[in-house]
Coordinates of C-alpha atoms and ligand atoms in Angstrom, one line a residue:
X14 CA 124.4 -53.4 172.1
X15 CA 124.9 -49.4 172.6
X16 CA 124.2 -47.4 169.8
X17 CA 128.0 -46.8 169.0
X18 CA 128.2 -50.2 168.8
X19 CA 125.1 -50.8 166.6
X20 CA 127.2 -47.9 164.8
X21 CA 130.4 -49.9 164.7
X22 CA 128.7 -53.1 163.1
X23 CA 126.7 -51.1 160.3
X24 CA 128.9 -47.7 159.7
X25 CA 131.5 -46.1 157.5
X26 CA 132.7 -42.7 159.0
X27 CA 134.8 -39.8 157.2
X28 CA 137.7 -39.3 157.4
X29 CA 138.0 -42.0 159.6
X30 CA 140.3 -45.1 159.8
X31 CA 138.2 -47.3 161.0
X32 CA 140.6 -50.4 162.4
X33 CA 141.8 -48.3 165.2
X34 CA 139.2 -45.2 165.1
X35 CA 137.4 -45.4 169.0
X36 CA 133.9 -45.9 169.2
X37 CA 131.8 -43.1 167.8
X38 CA 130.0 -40.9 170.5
X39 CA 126.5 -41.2 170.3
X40 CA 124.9 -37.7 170.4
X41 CA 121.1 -38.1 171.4
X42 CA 120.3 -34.4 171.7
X43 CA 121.6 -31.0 171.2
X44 CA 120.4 -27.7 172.3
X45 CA 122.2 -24.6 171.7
X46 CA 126.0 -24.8 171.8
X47 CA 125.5 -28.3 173.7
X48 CA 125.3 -31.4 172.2
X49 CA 124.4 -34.7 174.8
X50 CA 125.7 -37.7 174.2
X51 CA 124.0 -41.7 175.5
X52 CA 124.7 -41.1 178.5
X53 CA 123.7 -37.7 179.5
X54 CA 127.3 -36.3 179.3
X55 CA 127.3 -32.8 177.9
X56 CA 129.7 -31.4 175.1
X57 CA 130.5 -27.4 174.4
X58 CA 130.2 -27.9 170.6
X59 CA 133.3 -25.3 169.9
X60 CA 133.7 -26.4 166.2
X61 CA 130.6 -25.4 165.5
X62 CA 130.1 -29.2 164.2
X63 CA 133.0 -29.4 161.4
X64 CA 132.4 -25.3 161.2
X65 CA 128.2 -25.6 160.0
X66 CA 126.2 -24.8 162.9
X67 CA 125.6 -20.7 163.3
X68 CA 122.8 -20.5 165.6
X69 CA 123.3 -23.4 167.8
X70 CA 122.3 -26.8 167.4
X71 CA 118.0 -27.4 167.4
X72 CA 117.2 -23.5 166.7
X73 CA 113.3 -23.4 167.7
X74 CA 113.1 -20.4 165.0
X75 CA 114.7 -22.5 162.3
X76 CA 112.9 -25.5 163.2
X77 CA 109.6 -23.7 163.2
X78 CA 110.5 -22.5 159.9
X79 CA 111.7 -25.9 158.5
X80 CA 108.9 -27.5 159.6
X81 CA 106.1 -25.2 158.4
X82 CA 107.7 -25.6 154.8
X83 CA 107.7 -29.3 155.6
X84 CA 104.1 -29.7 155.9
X85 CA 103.5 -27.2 152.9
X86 CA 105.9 -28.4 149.6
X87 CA 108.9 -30.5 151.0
X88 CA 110.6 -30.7 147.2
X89 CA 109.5 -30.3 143.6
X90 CA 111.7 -30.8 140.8
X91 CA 113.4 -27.3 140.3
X92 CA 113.6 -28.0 136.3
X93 CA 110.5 -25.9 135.0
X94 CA 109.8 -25.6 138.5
X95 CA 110.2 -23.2 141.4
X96 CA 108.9 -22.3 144.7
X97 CA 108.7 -19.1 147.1
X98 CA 111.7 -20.0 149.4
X99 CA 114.1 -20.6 146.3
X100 CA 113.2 -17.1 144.7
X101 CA 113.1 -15.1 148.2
X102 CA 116.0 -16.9 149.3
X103 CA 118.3 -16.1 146.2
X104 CA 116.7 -12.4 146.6
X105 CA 117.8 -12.3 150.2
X106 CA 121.2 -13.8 149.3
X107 CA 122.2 -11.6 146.6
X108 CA 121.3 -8.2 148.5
X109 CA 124.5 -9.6 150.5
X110 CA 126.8 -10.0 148.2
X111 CA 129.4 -8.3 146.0
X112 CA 127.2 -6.0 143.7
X113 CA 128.0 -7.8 140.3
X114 CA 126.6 -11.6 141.9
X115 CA 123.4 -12.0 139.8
X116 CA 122.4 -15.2 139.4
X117 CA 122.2 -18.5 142.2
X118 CA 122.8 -22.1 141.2
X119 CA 121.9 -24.5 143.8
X120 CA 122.9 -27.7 145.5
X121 CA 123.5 -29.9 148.0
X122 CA 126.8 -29.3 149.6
X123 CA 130.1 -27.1 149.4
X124 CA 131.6 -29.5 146.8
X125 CA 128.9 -30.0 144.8
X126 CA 128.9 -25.8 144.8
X127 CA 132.6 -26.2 143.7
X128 CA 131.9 -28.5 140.7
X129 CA 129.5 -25.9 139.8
X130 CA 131.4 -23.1 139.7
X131 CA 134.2 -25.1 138.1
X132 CA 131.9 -26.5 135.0
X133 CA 130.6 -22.8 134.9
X134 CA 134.4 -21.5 134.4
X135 CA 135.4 -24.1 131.8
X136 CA 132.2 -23.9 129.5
X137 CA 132.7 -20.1 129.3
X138 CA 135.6 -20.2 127.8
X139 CA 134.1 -23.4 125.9
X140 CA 131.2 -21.3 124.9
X141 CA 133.3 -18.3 124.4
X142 CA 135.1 -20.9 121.4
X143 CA 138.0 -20.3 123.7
X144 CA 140.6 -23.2 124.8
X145 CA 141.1 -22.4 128.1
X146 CA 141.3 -25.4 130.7
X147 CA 143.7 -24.4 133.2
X148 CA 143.1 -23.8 136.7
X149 CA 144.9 -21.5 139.2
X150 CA 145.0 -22.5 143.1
X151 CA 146.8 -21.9 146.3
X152 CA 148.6 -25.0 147.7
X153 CA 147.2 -26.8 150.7
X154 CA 143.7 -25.6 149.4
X155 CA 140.9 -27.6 150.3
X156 CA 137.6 -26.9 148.2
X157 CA 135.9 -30.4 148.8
X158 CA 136.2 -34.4 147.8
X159 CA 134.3 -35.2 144.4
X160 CA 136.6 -35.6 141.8
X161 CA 136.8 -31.8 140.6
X162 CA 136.8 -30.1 143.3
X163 CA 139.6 -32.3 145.5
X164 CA 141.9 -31.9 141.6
X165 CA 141.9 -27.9 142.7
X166 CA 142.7 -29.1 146.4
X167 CA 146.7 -29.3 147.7
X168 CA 147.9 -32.7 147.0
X169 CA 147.6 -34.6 149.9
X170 CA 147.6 -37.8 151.8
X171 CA 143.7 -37.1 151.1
X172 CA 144.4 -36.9 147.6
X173 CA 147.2 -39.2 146.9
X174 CA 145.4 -42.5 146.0
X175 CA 143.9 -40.2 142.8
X176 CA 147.2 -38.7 141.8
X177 CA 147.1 -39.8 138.3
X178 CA 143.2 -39.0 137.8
X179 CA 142.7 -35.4 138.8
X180 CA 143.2 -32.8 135.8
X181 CA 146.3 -30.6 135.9
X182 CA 146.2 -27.4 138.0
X183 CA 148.8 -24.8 138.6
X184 CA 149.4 -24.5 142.4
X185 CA 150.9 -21.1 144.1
X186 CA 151.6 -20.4 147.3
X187 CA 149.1 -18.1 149.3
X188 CA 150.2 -14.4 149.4
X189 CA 152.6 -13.0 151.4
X190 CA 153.8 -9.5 151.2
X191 CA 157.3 -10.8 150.4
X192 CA 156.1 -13.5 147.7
X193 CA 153.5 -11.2 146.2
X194 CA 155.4 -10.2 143.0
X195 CA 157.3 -13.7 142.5
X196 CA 153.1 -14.9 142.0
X197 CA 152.1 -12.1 139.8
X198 CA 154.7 -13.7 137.5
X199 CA 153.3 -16.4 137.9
X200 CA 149.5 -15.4 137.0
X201 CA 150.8 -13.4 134.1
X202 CA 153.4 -16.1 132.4
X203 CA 150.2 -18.5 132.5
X204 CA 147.7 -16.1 131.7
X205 CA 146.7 -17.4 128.1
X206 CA 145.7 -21.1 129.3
X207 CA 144.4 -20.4 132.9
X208 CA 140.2 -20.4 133.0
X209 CA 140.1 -19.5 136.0
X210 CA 141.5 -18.9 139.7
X211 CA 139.8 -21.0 142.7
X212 CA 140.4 -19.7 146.1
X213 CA 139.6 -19.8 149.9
X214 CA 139.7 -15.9 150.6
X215 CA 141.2 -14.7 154.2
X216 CA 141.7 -18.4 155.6
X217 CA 142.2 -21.8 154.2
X218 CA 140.4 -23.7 156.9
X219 CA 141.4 -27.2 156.1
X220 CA 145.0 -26.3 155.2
X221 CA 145.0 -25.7 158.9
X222 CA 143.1 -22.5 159.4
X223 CA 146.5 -20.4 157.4
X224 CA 145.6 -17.0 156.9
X225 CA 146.5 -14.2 154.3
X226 CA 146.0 -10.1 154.2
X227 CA 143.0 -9.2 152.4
X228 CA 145.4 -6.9 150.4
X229 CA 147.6 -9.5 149.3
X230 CA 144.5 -11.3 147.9
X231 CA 143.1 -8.0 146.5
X232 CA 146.0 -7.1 144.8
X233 CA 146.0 -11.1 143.6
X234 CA 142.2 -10.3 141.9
X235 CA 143.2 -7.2 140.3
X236 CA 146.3 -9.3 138.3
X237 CA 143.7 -11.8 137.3
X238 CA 140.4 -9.3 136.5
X239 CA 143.1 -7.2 133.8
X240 CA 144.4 -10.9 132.6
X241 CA 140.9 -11.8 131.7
X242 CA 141.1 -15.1 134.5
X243 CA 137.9 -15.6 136.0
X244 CA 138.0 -16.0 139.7
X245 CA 136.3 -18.6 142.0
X246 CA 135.5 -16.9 145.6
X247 CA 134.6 -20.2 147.5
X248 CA 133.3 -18.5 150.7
X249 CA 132.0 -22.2 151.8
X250 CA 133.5 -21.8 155.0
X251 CA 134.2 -18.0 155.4
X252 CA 130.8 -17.0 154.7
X253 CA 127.8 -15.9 156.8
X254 CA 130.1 -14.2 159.8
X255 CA 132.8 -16.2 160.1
X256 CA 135.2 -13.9 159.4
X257 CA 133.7 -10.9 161.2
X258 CA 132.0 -9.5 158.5
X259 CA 128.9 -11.2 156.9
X260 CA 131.4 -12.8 154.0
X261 CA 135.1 -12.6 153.5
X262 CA 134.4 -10.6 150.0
X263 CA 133.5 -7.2 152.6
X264 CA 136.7 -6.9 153.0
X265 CA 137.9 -7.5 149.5
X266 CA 138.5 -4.4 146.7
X267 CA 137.8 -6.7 143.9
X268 CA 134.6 -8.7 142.9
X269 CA 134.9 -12.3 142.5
X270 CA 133.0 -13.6 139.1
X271 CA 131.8 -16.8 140.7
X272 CA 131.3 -17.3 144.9
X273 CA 130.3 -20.6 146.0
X274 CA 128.6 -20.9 149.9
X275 CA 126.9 -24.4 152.0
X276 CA 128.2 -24.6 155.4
X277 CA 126.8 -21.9 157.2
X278 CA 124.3 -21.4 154.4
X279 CA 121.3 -23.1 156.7
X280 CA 122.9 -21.9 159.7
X281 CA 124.0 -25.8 159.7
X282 CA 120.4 -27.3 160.0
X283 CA 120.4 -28.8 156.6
X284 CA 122.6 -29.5 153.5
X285 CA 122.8 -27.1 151.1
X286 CA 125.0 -25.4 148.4
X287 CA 125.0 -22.7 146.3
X288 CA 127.2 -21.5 143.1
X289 CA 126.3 -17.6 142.8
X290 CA 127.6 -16.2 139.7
X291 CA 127.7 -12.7 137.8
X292 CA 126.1 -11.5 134.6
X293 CA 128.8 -11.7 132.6
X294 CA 129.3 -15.7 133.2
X295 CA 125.1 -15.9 133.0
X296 CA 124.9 -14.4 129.4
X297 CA 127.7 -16.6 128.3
X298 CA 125.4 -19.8 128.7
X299 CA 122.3 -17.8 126.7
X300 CA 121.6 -18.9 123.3
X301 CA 119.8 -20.7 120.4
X302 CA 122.5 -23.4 120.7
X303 CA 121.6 -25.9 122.9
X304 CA 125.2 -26.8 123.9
X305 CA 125.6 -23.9 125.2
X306 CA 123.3 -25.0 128.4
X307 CA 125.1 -25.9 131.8
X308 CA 124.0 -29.4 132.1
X309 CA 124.1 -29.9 135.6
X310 CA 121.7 -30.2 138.3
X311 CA 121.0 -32.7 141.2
X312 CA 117.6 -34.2 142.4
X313 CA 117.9 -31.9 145.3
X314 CA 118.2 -28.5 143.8
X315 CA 117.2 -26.0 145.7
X316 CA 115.2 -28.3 148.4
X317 CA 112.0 -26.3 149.6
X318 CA 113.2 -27.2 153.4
X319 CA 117.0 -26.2 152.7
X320 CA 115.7 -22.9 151.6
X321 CA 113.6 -22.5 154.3
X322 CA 116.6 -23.4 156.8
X323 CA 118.6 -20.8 155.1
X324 CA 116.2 -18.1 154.7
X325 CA 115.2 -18.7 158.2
X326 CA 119.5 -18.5 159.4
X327 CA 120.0 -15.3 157.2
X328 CA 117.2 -13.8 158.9
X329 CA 118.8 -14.7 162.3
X330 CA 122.6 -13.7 161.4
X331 CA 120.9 -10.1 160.2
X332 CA 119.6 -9.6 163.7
X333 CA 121.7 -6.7 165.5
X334 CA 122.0 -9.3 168.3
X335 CA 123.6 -11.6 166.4
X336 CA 126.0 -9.0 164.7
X337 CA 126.8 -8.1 168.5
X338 CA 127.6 -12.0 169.2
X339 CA 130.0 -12.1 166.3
X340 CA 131.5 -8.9 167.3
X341 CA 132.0 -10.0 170.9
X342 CA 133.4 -13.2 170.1
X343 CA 136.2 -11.2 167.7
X344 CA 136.9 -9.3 170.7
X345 CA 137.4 -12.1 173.1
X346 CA 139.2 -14.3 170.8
X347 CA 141.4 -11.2 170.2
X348 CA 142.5 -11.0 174.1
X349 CA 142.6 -14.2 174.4
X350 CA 144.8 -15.0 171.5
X351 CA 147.6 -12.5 173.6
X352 CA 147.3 -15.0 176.7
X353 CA 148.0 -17.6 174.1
X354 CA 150.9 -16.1 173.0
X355 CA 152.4 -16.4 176.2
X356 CA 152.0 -19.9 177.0
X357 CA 155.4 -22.0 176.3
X358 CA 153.8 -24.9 174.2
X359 CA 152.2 -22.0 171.7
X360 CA 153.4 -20.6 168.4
X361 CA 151.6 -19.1 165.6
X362 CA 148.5 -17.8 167.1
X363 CA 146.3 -16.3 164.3
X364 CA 142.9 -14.8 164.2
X365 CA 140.2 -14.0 161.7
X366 CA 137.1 -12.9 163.0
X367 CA 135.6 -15.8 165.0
X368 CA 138.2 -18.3 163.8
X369 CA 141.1 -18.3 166.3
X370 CA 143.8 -21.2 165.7
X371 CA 147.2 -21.9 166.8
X372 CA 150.0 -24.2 166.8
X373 CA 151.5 -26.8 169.7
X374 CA 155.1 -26.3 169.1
X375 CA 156.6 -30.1 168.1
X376 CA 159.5 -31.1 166.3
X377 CA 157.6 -33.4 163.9
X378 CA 156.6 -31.3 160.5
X379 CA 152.8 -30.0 160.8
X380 CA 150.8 -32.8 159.7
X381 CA 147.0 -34.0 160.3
X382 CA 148.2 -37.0 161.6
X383 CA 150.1 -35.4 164.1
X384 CA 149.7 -37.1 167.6
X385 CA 149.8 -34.4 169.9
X386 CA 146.9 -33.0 168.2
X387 CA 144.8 -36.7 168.6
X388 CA 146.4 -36.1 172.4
X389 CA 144.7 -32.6 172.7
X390 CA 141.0 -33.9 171.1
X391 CA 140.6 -36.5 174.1
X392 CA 141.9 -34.7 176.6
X393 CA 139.1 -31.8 175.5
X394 CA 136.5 -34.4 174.9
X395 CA 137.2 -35.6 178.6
X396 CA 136.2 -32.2 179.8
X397 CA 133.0 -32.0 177.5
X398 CA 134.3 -30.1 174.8
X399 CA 134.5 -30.9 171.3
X400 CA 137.7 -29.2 169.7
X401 CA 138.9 -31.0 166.8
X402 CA 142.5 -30.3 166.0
X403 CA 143.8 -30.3 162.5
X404 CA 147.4 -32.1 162.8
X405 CA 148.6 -29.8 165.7
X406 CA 146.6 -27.0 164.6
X407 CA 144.1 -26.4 167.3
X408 CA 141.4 -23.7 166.8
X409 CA 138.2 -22.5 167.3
X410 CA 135.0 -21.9 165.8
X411 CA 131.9 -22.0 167.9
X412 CA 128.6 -21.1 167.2
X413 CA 127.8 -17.5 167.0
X414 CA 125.2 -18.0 170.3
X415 CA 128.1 -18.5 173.0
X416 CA 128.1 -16.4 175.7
X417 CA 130.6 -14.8 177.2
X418 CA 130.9 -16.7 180.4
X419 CA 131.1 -20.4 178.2
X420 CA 134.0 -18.7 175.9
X421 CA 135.7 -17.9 179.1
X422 CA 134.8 -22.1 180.0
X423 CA 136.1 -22.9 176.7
X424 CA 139.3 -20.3 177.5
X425 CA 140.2 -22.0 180.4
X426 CA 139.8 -25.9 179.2
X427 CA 142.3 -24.5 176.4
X428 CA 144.7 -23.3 178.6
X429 CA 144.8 -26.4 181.3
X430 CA 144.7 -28.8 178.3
X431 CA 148.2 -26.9 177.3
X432 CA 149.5 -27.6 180.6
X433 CA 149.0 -31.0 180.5
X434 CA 150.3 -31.6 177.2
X435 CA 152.9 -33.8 176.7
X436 CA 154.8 -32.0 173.6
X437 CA 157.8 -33.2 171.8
X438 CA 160.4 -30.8 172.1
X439 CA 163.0 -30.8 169.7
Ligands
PLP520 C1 134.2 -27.8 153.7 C2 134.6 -27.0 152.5 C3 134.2 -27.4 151.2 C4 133.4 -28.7 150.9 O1 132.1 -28.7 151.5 P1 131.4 -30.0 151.7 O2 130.0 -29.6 152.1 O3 132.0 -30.7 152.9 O4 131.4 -30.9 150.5 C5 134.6 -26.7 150.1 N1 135.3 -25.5 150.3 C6 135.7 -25.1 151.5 C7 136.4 -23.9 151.7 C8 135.3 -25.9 152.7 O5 135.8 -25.5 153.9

């Protein structure tokens, strides 16, 4: 038997229905923005591996750096514990961020960083002696698939088997500058029961890679900083370049309480969350009472080799030629995203930074079991290039380390594929 078939006897995949799923591709090697698969065929990895990997895949620096810690301390119990990578890297991290971020509660992954900052918002108020358990999100959010975190996610096919069991939250549409003062209602005639306010700033990747004006958000904030609503910045997915700038906050007026990061956190190497959190929330959990502590924590906290990944990413993303990458990749994408616009089978092209998406034009609603999209993944997985559509959302995120010349690969791939598309026209 071939691995995907050793695979196929023994494995459960995500997201993944396995009666009619295809084989799974066995990936033997990856190098850069390449990933090889069994039989020596070569993929451009343009999602960036579900939207982790920074620096490309098998970064020698990283895996010098991982590796070093692995033959020094590769985990201690981070209860009465700590170690150099965990207090350099929260140093390192925090220089980044949004001024008031003081404090960094790690994980293992961008839900586990969501339950974090969730517990964190409820106990305040709980702390506080205050009875405040609502929760404010945007509709078709997507902040992860433990319990908590996937109740403050849109209601979903994802979602829909749980209905009953996830805790109440008050949905609003994104911003818009039309709907912007029908939400402020919203905030404000809630404003007394809602703890807090989760959001995915700039784009809500899962959703579909849907995109809002920084304004809108920022005016958003402001509502819920003067209602006393504490607010949730789960950067998870926008942080560490994504969006153009270092994290989606640089282009925010208002300071999120809480921020929550994994993804790109260890430039994709290993898994790792983090809940970040400001001084305010921190000295809410101080005191003599000891039910006043956040119980929570995972055997993994703050994994020496994690941090070492990370610390060793950061130090990467800071390097001017890496800020260039990003910057070129904006740039392209941007030019790009006009030839887009022009092709017949295209509507709603939208960019953030390195996240370009767009729609195939269908007459079925937008949904992620769209089959045009499933139509478009083979047809780019034919020509060695992993795209993975979202319904009929296709989009890109690829490693910051693509050159020019394999954008302009990927570019072209895009624009046959198109072509060839068979698309229900209504
Ligand atoms: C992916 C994602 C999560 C969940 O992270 P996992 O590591 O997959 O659990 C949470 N929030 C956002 C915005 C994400 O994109």
């Amino acid at each position: 038997m071939n691995l995907s078939q050793r695979d196929r006897a023994v494995n459960w995949h995500p997201y993944t229905q396995m009666k009619t799923a295809e084989d799974a591709i066995a990936i033997v090697k990856g190098k850069g923005i390449y990933l090889f698969d069994d039989a020596g065929k070569q993929y451009i990895d343009a999602v960036s591996s579900w939207w982790v990997t920074l620096h490309g895949h098998a970064h020698p620096y990283i895996a010098q750096k991982v590796s070093e810690q692995l033959h020094t301390l590769e985990q201690v119990i981070f209860a009465g514990f700590t170690h150099e990578p965990a207090v350099r890297l929260s140093e390192n991290l925090l220089k980044l961020l949004p001024e008031n971020q003081k404090k960094v509660f790690y994980s293992d992954n961008g839900s586990t960083a969501v339950e974090v900052a969730l517990k964190m918002c409820i106990q305040f108020a709980y702390n506080m002696g205050k009875q405040k358990t609502k929760i404010l999100a945007f509709k078709h959010a997507y902040h992860g698939d433990t319990f908590g975190a996937m109740s403050v996610s849109g209601r979903s096919a994802w979602t829909q088997p749980f209905g009953e069991m996830l805790f109440e939250v008050i949905f609003i549409d994104p911003p818009t500058s039309e709907n912007i003062n029908e939400l402020k209602s919203i905030i404000q005639k809630h404003s007394e029961e809602l703890a807090c306010f989760i959001y995915e700033p700039l784009v809500q990747g899962a959703a579909g890679m849907l995109m809002h004006a920084s304004e809108d958000l920022s005016e958003l904030m402001r509502l819920c900083r003067a209602n006393g609503i504490l607010m949730i910045q789960d950067e998870v997915f926008t942080g560490f370049g994504r969006t153009g700038k270092l994290f989606a906050a640089d282009y925010l007026e208002e300071q999120p309480d809480i921020m929550c990061f994994s993804k790109g956190l260890t430039g994709g190497t290993m898994p790792m969350g983090i809940t970040t959190a400001s001084n305010r929330i921190f000295e809410a959990f101080l005191s003599e009472d000891r039910y006043k502590t956040l119980f929570h924590g995972h055997s993994f906290t703050a994994n020496p080799l994690a941090c070492a990944a990370a610390l060793a990413s950061m130090e990467l993303l800071l390097k001017k030629e890496t800020l260039c990458a990003i910057d070129l990749i904006c740039k392209k994408h941007q030019s790009f995203s006009e030839e887009l616009m022009q092709h017949p089978k295209v509507e709603h092209v939208r960019q953030t930074g390195t996240i370009l998406a767009w729609e195939i034009k269908n007459n079925t609603r937008t949904s992620y079991f769209n089959e045009t999209g499933k139509a478009a993944y083979r047809k780019f997985l034919e020509r060695g290039i992993i795209m993975r559509p979202l319904g009929n959302v296709l989009y890109l995120v690829p490693p910051y380390c693509i050159t020019s010349e394999e954008l302009d690969v990927v570019y072209r791939n895009i624009m046959e594929v198109l072509d060839e598309l068979e698309v229900l026209q209504s």
